[in-house]
Amino acid sequence: QVQLVESGGGVVQPGGSLRLSCTASGFAFSDYGMNWVRQAPGKGLEWAAFIRYDGSSKYYADSVKGRFTISRDNSKNTLYLQMNSLRAEDTAVYYCAKTSFYHDSSGVFDYWGQGTLVTVSS
Amino acid sequence: DIQMTQSPSTLSASVGDRVTITCRASQSISSWLAWYQQKPGKAPKLLIYKASSLESGVPSRFSGSGSGTEFTLTISGLQPDDFATYYCQQYNSYPYSFGQGTKLEIK
């Protein structure tokens, strides 16, 4: 069965950095686009970033562009999110989410991890 | 950027009811719309994609319709497990965007 397991969350000071990981299993990771979606406490969902199955294309929300970098290592079945210059408003649960269709970039997310909490606070 | 607006924000209903949630896009997104269900402390679950296609394993009481800028999610015959928050999401263009959510509560 498909499993996505996020890690790397924690408490970080404003201006600090953190790297999230998402380890995938149960499907051919290298054939599917992947995303990060975040949810601030008590708030709605916000899409943050996408990476194509082969890593050749990346897209970001304006709120994270220039500060966050999405990447993947298909040999390790792992997705990453490098977060720099963190702000209080980046506090959220971060989910990795698999794109539904093979070799497709459409934003339909059929499997999600359990999420990892990032808290930006001094 | 495309803004997604859901209504209502909160909906009270009883088991067995038929309920409808509306989602409006700030510009045409054709049929590139998905619906998700989220329960407290859990990850979202995909229900509907391409406006009206039911995800595998999702009960047939869930249905979606619409195109362009106006979409609906209908749940026919509410079950206790359906009380949750529902989000629409457009994937017509980046940045992808979600509606603010509709919380479905037990009346």
PDB file of C-alpha atoms in Angstrom:
ATOM      1  CA  GLN A   1       0.000   0.000   0.000  1.00  0.00           C
ATOM      2  CA  VAL A   2       1.054   3.562  -0.636  1.00  0.00           C
ATOM      3  CA  GLN A   3       2.763   5.215   2.315  1.00  0.00           C
ATOM      4  CA  LEU A   4       4.166   8.702   2.657  1.00  0.00           C
ATOM      5  CA  VAL A   5       6.011   9.516   5.860  1.00  0.00           C
ATOM      6  CA  GLU A   6       7.138  13.055   6.580  1.00  0.00           C
ATOM      7  CA  SER A   7       9.884  13.970   9.022  1.00  0.00           C
ATOM      8  CA  GLY A   8      12.058  16.915   9.946  1.00  0.00           C
ATOM      9  CA  GLY A   9       9.533  19.220  11.529  1.00  0.00           C
ATOM     10  CA  GLY A  10      10.177  21.055  14.765  1.00  0.00           C
ATOM     11  CA  VAL A  11      10.603  24.432  16.388  1.00  0.00           C
ATOM     12  CA  VAL A  12      12.840  26.979  14.658  1.00  0.00           C
ATOM     13  CA  GLN A  13      13.510  30.651  15.234  1.00  0.00           C
ATOM     14  CA  PRO A  14      12.428  33.296  12.742  1.00  0.00           C
ATOM     15  CA  GLY A  15      15.036  33.569  10.015  1.00  0.00           C
ATOM     16  CA  GLY A  16      16.138  29.991  10.552  1.00  0.00           C
ATOM     17  CA  SER A  17      16.155  26.994   8.246  1.00  0.00           C
ATOM     18  CA  LEU A  18      14.695  23.517   8.279  1.00  0.00           C
ATOM     19  CA  ARG A  19      14.647  20.607   5.835  1.00  0.00           C
ATOM     20  CA  LEU A  20      11.630  18.360   5.620  1.00  0.00           C
ATOM     21  CA  SER A  21      11.736  14.860   4.162  1.00  0.00           C
ATOM     22  CA  CYS A  22       9.002  12.599   2.850  1.00  0.00           C
ATOM     23  CA  THR A  23       9.835   8.938   2.385  1.00  0.00           C
ATOM     24  CA  ALA A  24       7.603   7.093  -0.051  1.00  0.00           C
ATOM     25  CA  SER A  25       6.797   3.414  -0.421  1.00  0.00           C
ATOM     26  CA  GLY A  26       4.247   1.186  -2.100  1.00  0.00           C
ATOM     27  CA  PHE A  27       4.398   2.815  -5.527  1.00  0.00           C
ATOM     28  CA  ALA A  28       6.905   3.727  -8.237  1.00  0.00           C
ATOM     29  CA  PHE A  29       8.035   7.024  -6.728  1.00  0.00           C
ATOM     30  CA  SER A  30      10.089   8.021  -9.766  1.00  0.00           C
ATOM     31  CA  ASP A  31       6.967   7.994 -11.969  1.00  0.00           C
ATOM     32  CA  TYR A  32       4.856  10.514 -10.046  1.00  0.00           C
ATOM     33  CA  GLY A  33       4.951  14.207  -9.396  1.00  0.00           C
ATOM     34  CA  MET A  34       5.013  15.213  -5.747  1.00  0.00           C
ATOM     35  CA  ASN A  35       3.803  18.200  -3.787  1.00  0.00           C
ATOM     36  CA  TRP A  36       4.027  19.918  -0.449  1.00  0.00           C
ATOM     37  CA  VAL A  37       0.789  21.280   0.994  1.00  0.00           C
ATOM     38  CA  ARG A  38       0.635  23.090   4.301  1.00  0.00           C
ATOM     39  CA  GLN A  39      -2.026  23.923   6.846  1.00  0.00           C
ATOM     40  CA  ALA A  40      -1.606  26.580   9.501  1.00  0.00           C
ATOM     41  CA  PRO A  41      -3.174  25.721  12.878  1.00  0.00           C
ATOM     42  CA  GLY A  42      -6.947  25.942  12.622  1.00  0.00           C
ATOM     43  CA  LYS A  43      -6.763  27.165   9.023  1.00  0.00           C
ATOM     44  CA  GLY A  44      -7.334  25.797   5.544  1.00  0.00           C
ATOM     45  CA  LEU A  45      -5.065  24.063   3.081  1.00  0.00           C
ATOM     46  CA  GLU A  46      -2.397  25.912   1.112  1.00  0.00           C
ATOM     47  CA  TRP A  47      -0.495  24.332  -1.754  1.00  0.00           C
ATOM     48  CA  ALA A  48       3.207  25.200  -1.433  1.00  0.00           C
ATOM     49  CA  ALA A  49       5.286  23.442  -4.094  1.00  0.00           C
ATOM     50  CA  PHE A  50       5.336  20.823  -6.868  1.00  0.00           C
ATOM     51  CA  ILE A  51       8.118  18.822  -8.465  1.00  0.00           C
ATOM     52  CA  ARG A  52       7.742  16.789 -11.644  1.00  0.00           C
ATOM     53  CA  TYR A  53       8.390  13.050 -11.484  1.00  0.00           C
ATOM     54  CA  ASP A  54      11.863  13.471 -12.981  1.00  0.00           C
ATOM     55  CA  GLY A  55      12.683  16.682 -11.146  1.00  0.00           C
ATOM     56  CA  SER A  56      12.795  18.690 -14.363  1.00  0.00           C
ATOM     57  CA  SER A  57      10.082  21.176 -13.380  1.00  0.00           C
ATOM     58  CA  LYS A  58       9.286  22.865 -10.094  1.00  0.00           C
ATOM     59  CA  TYR A  59       6.571  25.326  -9.138  1.00  0.00           C
ATOM     60  CA  TYR A  60       6.015  27.319  -5.975  1.00  0.00           C
ATOM     61  CA  ALA A  61       3.366  29.375  -4.243  1.00  0.00           C
ATOM     62  CA  ASP A  62       4.218  33.063  -4.156  1.00  0.00           C
ATOM     63  CA  SER A  63       4.305  32.900  -0.355  1.00  0.00           C
ATOM     64  CA  VAL A  64       7.314  30.543  -0.382  1.00  0.00           C
ATOM     65  CA  LYS A  65       9.028  31.383  -3.675  1.00  0.00           C
ATOM     66  CA  GLY A  66      12.669  32.311  -3.211  1.00  0.00           C
ATOM     67  CA  ARG A  67      12.772  30.886   0.315  1.00  0.00           C
ATOM     68  CA  PHE A  68      11.744  27.241  -0.097  1.00  0.00           C
ATOM     69  CA  THR A  69      13.228  24.664  -2.458  1.00  0.00           C
ATOM     70  CA  ILE A  70      11.569  21.401  -3.383  1.00  0.00           C
ATOM     71  CA  SER A  71      13.739  18.512  -4.513  1.00  0.00           C
ATOM     72  CA  ARG A  72      13.689  14.749  -4.773  1.00  0.00           C
ATOM     73  CA  ASP A  73      16.024  11.784  -4.788  1.00  0.00           C
ATOM     74  CA  ASN A  74      14.399   9.041  -6.817  1.00  0.00           C
ATOM     75  CA  SER A  75      17.098   6.561  -5.825  1.00  0.00           C
ATOM     76  CA  LYS A  76      16.028   7.010  -2.205  1.00  0.00           C
ATOM     77  CA  ASN A  77      12.272   7.398  -2.843  1.00  0.00           C
ATOM     78  CA  THR A  78      12.436  10.643  -0.923  1.00  0.00           C
ATOM     79  CA  LEU A  79      11.003  14.122  -1.387  1.00  0.00           C
ATOM     80  CA  TYR A  80      12.496  17.158   0.323  1.00  0.00           C
ATOM     81  CA  LEU A  81      11.540  20.702   1.201  1.00  0.00           C
ATOM     82  CA  GLN A  82      14.378  23.021   2.155  1.00  0.00           C
ATOM     83  CA  MET A  83      12.909  25.963   4.030  1.00  0.00           C
ATOM     84  CA  ASN A  84      15.045  29.064   4.579  1.00  0.00           C
ATOM     85  CA  SER A  85      14.337  32.513   6.006  1.00  0.00           C
ATOM     86  CA  LEU A  86      11.442  31.094   7.982  1.00  0.00           C
ATOM     87  CA  ARG A  87       8.735  33.405   9.236  1.00  0.00           C
ATOM     88  CA  ALA A  88       6.054  33.057  11.896  1.00  0.00           C
ATOM     89  CA  GLU A  89       3.462  32.722   9.143  1.00  0.00           C
ATOM     90  CA  ASP A  90       5.200  29.550   7.918  1.00  0.00           C
ATOM     91  CA  THR A  91       4.024  27.782  11.073  1.00  0.00           C
ATOM     92  CA  ALA A  92       1.925  24.886   9.824  1.00  0.00           C
ATOM     93  CA  VAL A  93       1.553  21.169   9.395  1.00  0.00           C
ATOM     94  CA  TYR A  94       3.367  20.270   6.193  1.00  0.00           C
ATOM     95  CA  TYR A  95       1.988  17.389   4.143  1.00  0.00           C
ATOM     96  CA  CYS A  96       3.610  15.695   1.218  1.00  0.00           C
ATOM     97  CA  ALA A  97       1.097  14.610  -1.383  1.00  0.00           C
ATOM     98  CA  LYS A  98       1.414  12.342  -4.398  1.00  0.00           C
ATOM     99  CA  THR A  99       0.088  13.438  -7.775  1.00  0.00           C
ATOM    100  CA  SER A 100      -2.546  11.012  -8.930  1.00  0.00           C
ATOM    101  CA  PHE A 101      -1.580  10.222 -12.463  1.00  0.00           C
ATOM    102  CA  TYR A 102       1.458   8.536 -13.987  1.00  0.00           C
ATOM    103  CA  HIS A 103       3.954  10.976 -15.517  1.00  0.00           C
ATOM    104  CA  ASP A 104       1.346  13.695 -15.131  1.00  0.00           C
ATOM    105  CA  SER A 105       1.674  17.104 -13.586  1.00  0.00           C
ATOM    106  CA  SER A 106      -1.981  17.659 -12.794  1.00  0.00           C
ATOM    107  CA  GLY A 107      -2.671  18.771  -9.281  1.00  0.00           C
ATOM    108  CA  VAL A 108      -4.833  15.904  -8.108  1.00  0.00           C
ATOM    109  CA  PHE A 109      -3.449  14.565  -4.849  1.00  0.00           C
ATOM    110  CA  ASP A 110      -4.501  10.978  -4.223  1.00  0.00           C
ATOM    111  CA  TYR A 111      -2.248  10.082  -1.295  1.00  0.00           C
ATOM    112  CA  TRP A 112      -1.071  12.257   1.556  1.00  0.00           C
ATOM    113  CA  GLY A 113       1.346  11.745   4.411  1.00  0.00           C
ATOM    114  CA  GLN A 114       0.345  12.258   8.030  1.00  0.00           C
ATOM    115  CA  GLY A 115       2.051  15.639   8.146  1.00  0.00           C
ATOM    116  CA  THR A 116       4.886  17.158  10.143  1.00  0.00           C
ATOM    117  CA  LEU A 117       4.497  20.275  12.263  1.00  0.00           C
ATOM    118  CA  VAL A 118       6.798  23.224  11.749  1.00  0.00           C
ATOM    119  CA  THR A 119       6.669  25.951  14.376  1.00  0.00           C
ATOM    120  CA  VAL A 120       8.493  29.205  13.774  1.00  0.00           C
ATOM    121  CA  SER A 121       8.842  31.049  17.036  1.00  0.00           C
ATOM    122  CA  SER A 122      11.420  32.820  19.136  1.00  0.00           C
TER     123      SER A 122
ATOM    124  CA  ASP B   1      -3.878  33.829  -9.341  1.00  0.00           C
ATOM    125  CA  ILE B   2      -7.192  31.991  -9.124  1.00  0.00           C
ATOM    126  CA  GLN B   3      -9.256  32.475  -5.972  1.00  0.00           C
ATOM    127  CA  MET B   4     -11.607  29.732  -4.813  1.00  0.00           C
ATOM    128  CA  THR B   5     -14.624  30.590  -2.674  1.00  0.00           C
ATOM    129  CA  GLN B   6     -16.750  27.973  -0.943  1.00  0.00           C
ATOM    130  CA  SER B   7     -20.196  28.365   0.532  1.00  0.00           C
ATOM    131  CA  PRO B   8     -21.416  27.922   3.097  1.00  0.00           C
ATOM    132  CA  SER B   9     -18.509  28.012   5.541  1.00  0.00           C
ATOM    133  CA  THR B  10     -20.473  25.874   7.981  1.00  0.00           C
ATOM    134  CA  LEU B  11     -23.354  23.547   7.278  1.00  0.00           C
ATOM    135  CA  SER B  12     -25.519  21.769   9.858  1.00  0.00           C
ATOM    136  CA  ALA B  13     -27.305  18.649   8.744  1.00  0.00           C
ATOM    137  CA  SER B  14     -28.691  15.351   9.992  1.00  0.00           C
ATOM    138  CA  VAL B  15     -27.910  11.760   9.123  1.00  0.00           C
ATOM    139  CA  GLY B  16     -29.800  10.872   5.971  1.00  0.00           C
ATOM    140  CA  ASP B  17     -29.948  14.422   4.628  1.00  0.00           C
ATOM    141  CA  ARG B  18     -28.849  15.474   1.170  1.00  0.00           C
ATOM    142  CA  VAL B  19     -26.408  18.385   1.282  1.00  0.00           C
ATOM    143  CA  THR B  20     -24.731  20.548  -1.339  1.00  0.00           C
ATOM    144  CA  ILE B  21     -21.555  22.590  -1.062  1.00  0.00           C
ATOM    145  CA  THR B  22     -20.756  25.225  -3.664  1.00  0.00           C
ATOM    146  CA  CYS B  23     -17.332  26.281  -4.900  1.00  0.00           C
ATOM    147  CA  ARG B  24     -16.747  29.269  -7.174  1.00  0.00           C
ATOM    148  CA  ALA B  25     -13.568  30.111  -9.063  1.00  0.00           C
ATOM    149  CA  SER B  26     -12.495  33.685  -9.793  1.00  0.00           C
ATOM    150  CA  GLN B  27     -11.955  32.714 -13.444  1.00  0.00           C
ATOM    151  CA  SER B  28     -12.757  29.742 -15.602  1.00  0.00           C
ATOM    152  CA  ILE B  29     -10.957  26.540 -14.644  1.00  0.00           C
ATOM    153  CA  SER B  30     -12.777  24.286 -17.126  1.00  0.00           C
ATOM    154  CA  SER B  31     -13.290  21.046 -15.151  1.00  0.00           C
ATOM    155  CA  TRP B  32      -9.965  21.070 -13.338  1.00  0.00           C
ATOM    156  CA  LEU B  33     -11.438  20.860  -9.881  1.00  0.00           C
ATOM    157  CA  ALA B  34     -11.008  18.385  -7.038  1.00  0.00           C
ATOM    158  CA  TRP B  35     -12.821  17.884  -3.745  1.00  0.00           C
ATOM    159  CA  TYR B  36     -11.229  16.644  -0.526  1.00  0.00           C
ATOM    160  CA  GLN B  37     -12.569  15.572   2.860  1.00  0.00           C
ATOM    161  CA  GLN B  38     -10.579  16.230   6.011  1.00  0.00           C
ATOM    162  CA  LYS B  39     -11.236  15.057   9.539  1.00  0.00           C
ATOM    163  CA  PRO B  40      -9.606  16.645  12.602  1.00  0.00           C
ATOM    164  CA  GLY B  41      -5.961  15.701  12.975  1.00  0.00           C
ATOM    165  CA  LYS B  42      -5.939  13.744   9.728  1.00  0.00           C
ATOM    166  CA  ALA B  43      -4.665  14.301   6.225  1.00  0.00           C
ATOM    167  CA  PRO B  44      -7.145  15.249   3.507  1.00  0.00           C
ATOM    168  CA  LYS B  45      -8.714  12.496   1.431  1.00  0.00           C
ATOM    169  CA  LEU B  46      -9.428  12.827  -2.288  1.00  0.00           C
ATOM    170  CA  LEU B  47     -13.114  12.403  -3.141  1.00  0.00           C
ATOM    171  CA  ILE B  48     -13.680  13.838  -6.611  1.00  0.00           C
ATOM    172  CA  TYR B  49     -11.402  14.965  -9.436  1.00  0.00           C
ATOM    173  CA  LYS B  50     -12.051  16.581 -12.813  1.00  0.00           C
ATOM    174  CA  ALA B  51     -15.177  18.087 -11.261  1.00  0.00           C
ATOM    175  CA  SER B  52     -17.270  14.921 -11.388  1.00  0.00           C
ATOM    176  CA  SER B  53     -15.029  11.836 -11.439  1.00  0.00           C
ATOM    177  CA  LEU B  54     -15.349   9.752  -8.298  1.00  0.00           C
ATOM    178  CA  GLU B  55     -12.055   8.582  -6.825  1.00  0.00           C
ATOM    179  CA  SER B  56     -11.751   4.827  -6.472  1.00  0.00           C
ATOM    180  CA  GLY B  57     -13.143   3.556  -3.193  1.00  0.00           C
ATOM    181  CA  VAL B  58     -15.217   6.658  -2.458  1.00  0.00           C
ATOM    182  CA  PRO B  59     -18.904   5.894  -1.789  1.00  0.00           C
ATOM    183  CA  SER B  60     -21.319   6.719  -4.582  1.00  0.00           C
ATOM    184  CA  ARG B  61     -23.323   9.030  -2.316  1.00  0.00           C
ATOM    185  CA  PHE B  62     -20.654  11.617  -3.110  1.00  0.00           C
ATOM    186  CA  SER B  63     -21.030  13.376  -6.441  1.00  0.00           C
ATOM    187  CA  GLY B  64     -19.612  16.454  -8.095  1.00  0.00           C
ATOM    188  CA  SER B  65     -20.776  18.673 -10.899  1.00  0.00           C
ATOM    189  CA  GLY B  66     -20.044  21.930 -12.661  1.00  0.00           C
ATOM    190  CA  SER B  67     -17.602  23.507 -15.052  1.00  0.00           C
ATOM    191  CA  GLY B  68     -16.134  26.903 -15.746  1.00  0.00           C
ATOM    192  CA  THR B  69     -16.473  28.854 -12.529  1.00  0.00           C
ATOM    193  CA  GLU B  70     -19.218  27.152 -10.529  1.00  0.00           C
ATOM    194  CA  PHE B  71     -19.057  23.707  -8.979  1.00  0.00           C
ATOM    195  CA  THR B  72     -20.972  21.659  -6.444  1.00  0.00           C
ATOM    196  CA  LEU B  73     -20.297  18.708  -4.191  1.00  0.00           C
ATOM    197  CA  THR B  74     -23.403  16.779  -3.203  1.00  0.00           C
ATOM    198  CA  ILE B  75     -23.653  14.138  -0.523  1.00  0.00           C
ATOM    199  CA  SER B  76     -26.845  12.113  -0.788  1.00  0.00           C
ATOM    200  CA  GLY B  77     -27.893  10.336   2.377  1.00  0.00           C
ATOM    201  CA  LEU B  78     -25.430  11.661   4.938  1.00  0.00           C
ATOM    202  CA  GLN B  79     -23.705   9.049   7.047  1.00  0.00           C
ATOM    203  CA  PRO B  80     -22.134   9.655  10.479  1.00  0.00           C
ATOM    204  CA  ASP B  81     -18.680   9.268   8.923  1.00  0.00           C
ATOM    205  CA  ASP B  82     -19.327  12.198   6.548  1.00  0.00           C
ATOM    206  CA  PHE B  83     -19.215  14.911   9.192  1.00  0.00           C
ATOM    207  CA  ALA B  84     -15.926  16.608   8.360  1.00  0.00           C
ATOM    208  CA  THR B  85     -14.500  19.621   6.556  1.00  0.00           C
ATOM    209  CA  TYR B  86     -14.602  19.706   2.756  1.00  0.00           C
ATOM    210  CA  TYR B  87     -12.261  21.619   0.467  1.00  0.00           C
ATOM    211  CA  CYS B  88     -12.395  22.323  -3.227  1.00  0.00           C
ATOM    212  CA  GLN B  89      -9.147  22.833  -5.136  1.00  0.00           C
ATOM    213  CA  GLN B  90      -8.398  24.119  -8.609  1.00  0.00           C
ATOM    214  CA  TYR B  91      -5.596  22.639 -10.653  1.00  0.00           C
ATOM    215  CA  ASN B  92      -6.157  24.559 -13.859  1.00  0.00           C
ATOM    216  CA  SER B  93      -3.023  26.619 -13.334  1.00  0.00           C
ATOM    217  CA  TYR B  94      -0.249  27.312 -10.859  1.00  0.00           C
ATOM    218  CA  PRO B  95      -0.372  28.306  -8.130  1.00  0.00           C
ATOM    219  CA  TYR B  96      -2.920  25.651  -7.246  1.00  0.00           C
ATOM    220  CA  SER B  97      -5.443  26.954  -4.749  1.00  0.00           C
ATOM    221  CA  PHE B  98      -7.993  25.628  -2.280  1.00  0.00           C
ATOM    222  CA  GLY B  99     -11.264  27.004  -1.068  1.00  0.00           C
ATOM    223  CA  GLN B 100     -11.427  28.061   2.560  1.00  0.00           C
ATOM    224  CA  GLY B 101     -13.321  24.926   3.544  1.00  0.00           C
ATOM    225  CA  THR B 102     -16.850  23.973   4.525  1.00  0.00           C
ATOM    226  CA  LYS B 103     -17.353  22.386   7.923  1.00  0.00           C
ATOM    227  CA  LEU B 104     -20.215  19.906   7.892  1.00  0.00           C
ATOM    228  CA  GLU B 105     -21.641  19.568  11.380  1.00  0.00           C
ATOM    229  CA  ILE B 106     -24.243  17.333  12.932  1.00  0.00           C
ATOM    230  CA  LYS B 107     -27.513  19.160  13.549  1.00  0.00           C
TER     231      LYS B 107
END
